[in-house]
Amino acid sequence: MLTIAVQSGHTGVVRPRTGPEASDIALFAFAAIAVWLVRRALRARFRSKAPPPGKD
């Protein structure tokens, strides 16, 4: 069983969490940038399809 744990990259020793890991911060940053890019793209898309002001 120990060889399976070593091969999988886990030593079997549990460390207490003291704060967010680097991967947590990177995932949050990636998600925030993705949301910003999608919102920007959707705004540009709907801005170009809007009728000119004054023409109903």
CSV table of N, CA and C in Angstrom, one decimal:
chain,number,residue,atom,x,y,z
A,1,MET,N,0.8,-1.2,0.0
A,1,MET,CA,0.0,0.0,0.0
A,1,MET,C,0.9,1.3,0.0
A,2,LEU,N,2.0,1.2,0.7
A,2,LEU,CA,2.9,2.4,0.7
A,2,LEU,C,3.4,2.7,-0.7
A,3,THR,N,3.7,1.7,-1.5
A,3,THR,CA,4.2,2.0,-2.8
A,3,THR,C,3.2,2.7,-3.7
A,4,ILE,N,1.9,2.4,-3.5
A,4,ILE,CA,0.9,3.1,-4.2
A,4,ILE,C,0.9,4.6,-3.8
A,5,ALA,N,1.0,4.9,-2.5
A,5,ALA,CA,1.0,6.2,-2.0
A,5,ALA,C,2.2,7.0,-2.5
A,6,VAL,N,3.3,6.4,-2.6
A,6,VAL,CA,4.5,7.1,-3.1
A,6,VAL,C,4.4,7.4,-4.6
A,7,GLN,N,3.9,6.4,-5.3
A,7,GLN,CA,3.7,6.6,-6.7
A,7,GLN,C,2.7,7.7,-7.1
A,8,SER,N,1.7,7.9,-6.2
A,8,SER,CA,0.7,8.9,-6.5
A,8,SER,C,1.1,10.3,-6.1
A,9,GLY,N,2.3,10.4,-5.5
A,9,GLY,CA,2.7,11.8,-5.1
A,9,GLY,C,2.3,12.2,-3.7
A,10,HIS,N,1.7,11.3,-2.9
A,10,HIS,CA,1.3,11.7,-1.6
A,10,HIS,C,2.1,10.9,-0.6
A,11,THR,N,2.7,11.5,0.4
A,11,THR,CA,3.6,10.8,1.3
A,11,THR,C,2.8,10.1,2.4
A,12,GLY,N,1.5,10.5,2.6
A,12,GLY,CA,0.7,9.9,3.6
A,12,GLY,C,0.7,10.7,4.9
A,13,VAL,N,1.5,11.7,5.0
A,13,VAL,CA,1.6,12.6,6.1
A,13,VAL,C,0.6,13.8,5.9
A,14,VAL,N,-0.3,14.0,6.8
A,14,VAL,CA,-1.3,15.0,6.7
A,14,VAL,C,-0.7,16.3,7.4
A,15,ARG,N,-0.7,17.4,6.7
A,15,ARG,CA,-0.3,18.7,7.2
A,15,ARG,C,-1.5,19.5,7.6
A,16,PRO,N,-1.4,20.2,8.7
A,16,PRO,CA,-2.6,21.1,9.0
A,16,PRO,C,-2.6,22.3,8.0
A,17,ARG,N,-3.8,22.7,7.6
A,17,ARG,CA,-3.9,23.9,6.7
A,17,ARG,C,-3.7,25.1,7.6
A,18,THR,N,-2.8,26.0,7.1
A,18,THR,CA,-2.5,27.2,7.8
A,18,THR,C,-3.0,28.4,7.0
A,19,GLY,N,-3.4,28.2,5.8
A,19,GLY,CA,-3.9,29.2,4.9
A,19,GLY,C,-4.1,28.7,3.5
A,20,PRO,N,-4.5,29.6,2.6
A,20,PRO,CA,-4.7,29.1,1.2
A,20,PRO,C,-3.4,28.7,0.6
A,21,GLU,N,-3.5,27.7,-0.2
A,21,GLU,CA,-2.3,27.2,-1.0
A,21,GLU,C,-2.1,28.1,-2.2
A,22,ALA,N,-1.0,28.0,-2.8
A,22,ALA,CA,-0.7,28.8,-4.1
A,22,ALA,C,-1.7,28.4,-5.2
A,23,SER,N,-2.1,27.1,-5.2
A,23,SER,CA,-3.0,26.7,-6.3
A,23,SER,C,-4.4,27.3,-6.0
A,24,ASP,N,-4.8,27.5,-4.8
A,24,ASP,CA,-6.1,28.1,-4.5
A,24,ASP,C,-6.1,29.6,-5.0
A,25,ILE,N,-5.0,30.3,-4.7
A,25,ILE,CA,-4.9,31.7,-5.2
A,25,ILE,C,-4.9,31.8,-6.7
A,26,ALA,N,-4.1,30.9,-7.3
A,26,ALA,CA,-4.0,30.9,-8.8
A,26,ALA,C,-5.4,30.6,-9.4
A,27,LEU,N,-6.2,29.7,-8.8
A,27,LEU,CA,-7.5,29.3,-9.3
A,27,LEU,C,-8.4,30.5,-9.2
A,28,PHE,N,-8.4,31.2,-8.1
A,28,PHE,CA,-9.2,32.4,-7.9
A,28,PHE,C,-8.9,33.5,-8.9
A,29,ALA,N,-7.6,33.7,-9.1
A,29,ALA,CA,-7.1,34.7,-10.0
A,29,ALA,C,-7.6,34.4,-11.4
A,30,PHE,N,-7.5,33.1,-11.8
A,30,PHE,CA,-7.9,32.7,-13.2
A,30,PHE,C,-9.4,32.9,-13.3
A,31,ALA,N,-10.2,32.5,-12.3
A,31,ALA,CA,-11.6,32.6,-12.4
A,31,ALA,C,-12.0,34.1,-12.5
A,32,ALA,N,-11.3,35.0,-11.7
A,32,ALA,CA,-11.7,36.4,-11.8
A,32,ALA,C,-11.4,37.0,-13.1
A,33,ILE,N,-10.2,36.6,-13.7
A,33,ILE,CA,-9.9,37.1,-15.0
A,33,ILE,C,-10.8,36.6,-16.1
A,34,ALA,N,-11.2,35.3,-16.0
A,34,ALA,CA,-12.2,34.7,-16.9
A,34,ALA,C,-13.5,35.4,-16.9
A,35,VAL,N,-14.0,35.7,-15.7
A,35,VAL,CA,-15.3,36.4,-15.6
A,35,VAL,C,-15.2,37.8,-16.2
A,36,TRP,N,-14.1,38.5,-15.9
A,36,TRP,CA,-13.9,39.8,-16.4
A,36,TRP,C,-13.9,39.8,-18.0
A,37,LEU,N,-13.2,38.9,-18.6
A,37,LEU,CA,-13.1,38.8,-20.0
A,37,LEU,C,-14.4,38.4,-20.6
A,38,VAL,N,-15.2,37.5,-20.0
A,38,VAL,CA,-16.5,37.1,-20.6
A,38,VAL,C,-17.4,38.3,-20.5
A,39,ARG,N,-17.5,39.0,-19.4
A,39,ARG,CA,-18.3,40.2,-19.2
A,39,ARG,C,-18.0,41.3,-20.3
A,40,ARG,N,-16.7,41.5,-20.5
A,40,ARG,CA,-16.3,42.5,-21.5
A,40,ARG,C,-16.7,42.1,-22.9
A,41,ALA,N,-16.5,40.8,-23.2
A,41,ALA,CA,-16.9,40.3,-24.5
A,41,ALA,C,-18.4,40.4,-24.7
A,42,LEU,N,-19.2,40.1,-23.7
A,42,LEU,CA,-20.7,40.2,-23.9
A,42,LEU,C,-21.1,41.6,-24.0
A,43,ARG,N,-20.5,42.5,-23.2
A,43,ARG,CA,-20.9,43.9,-23.4
A,43,ARG,C,-20.6,44.4,-24.8
A,44,ALA,N,-19.4,44.1,-25.3
A,44,ALA,CA,-19.1,44.5,-26.7
A,44,ALA,C,-20.1,43.9,-27.7
A,45,ARG,N,-20.4,42.7,-27.5
A,45,ARG,CA,-21.4,42.0,-28.4
A,45,ARG,C,-22.7,42.7,-28.4
A,46,PHE,N,-23.3,43.0,-27.3
A,46,PHE,CA,-24.6,43.6,-27.2
A,46,PHE,C,-24.6,45.1,-27.5
A,47,ARG,N,-23.4,45.7,-27.3
A,47,ARG,CA,-23.3,47.1,-27.7
A,47,ARG,C,-23.4,47.3,-29.2
A,48,SER,N,-22.8,46.4,-29.9
A,48,SER,CA,-22.8,46.5,-31.4
A,48,SER,C,-24.2,46.2,-32.0
A,49,LYS,N,-25.0,45.4,-31.3
A,49,LYS,CA,-26.3,45.1,-31.8
A,49,LYS,C,-27.4,46.0,-31.4
A,50,ALA,N,-27.1,46.9,-30.5
A,50,ALA,CA,-28.1,47.9,-30.1
A,50,ALA,C,-28.5,48.8,-31.2
A,51,PRO,N,-29.8,49.2,-31.3
A,51,PRO,CA,-30.2,50.2,-32.4
A,51,PRO,C,-29.7,51.5,-32.0
A,52,PRO,N,-29.5,52.4,-33.0
A,52,PRO,CA,-29.0,53.8,-32.7
A,52,PRO,C,-30.0,54.5,-31.8
A,53,PRO,N,-29.5,55.4,-30.9
A,53,PRO,CA,-30.5,56.1,-30.1
A,53,PRO,C,-31.4,57.0,-30.9
A,54,GLY,N,-32.7,57.0,-30.5
A,54,GLY,CA,-33.7,57.8,-31.2
A,54,GLY,C,-34.4,57.1,-32.3
A,55,LYS,N,-34.0,55.9,-32.7
A,55,LYS,CA,-34.7,55.1,-33.7
A,55,LYS,C,-35.3,53.9,-33.0
A,56,ASP,N,-36.6,53.9,-32.8
A,56,ASP,CA,-37.3,52.8,-32.1
A,56,ASP,C,-37.9,51.9,-33.1
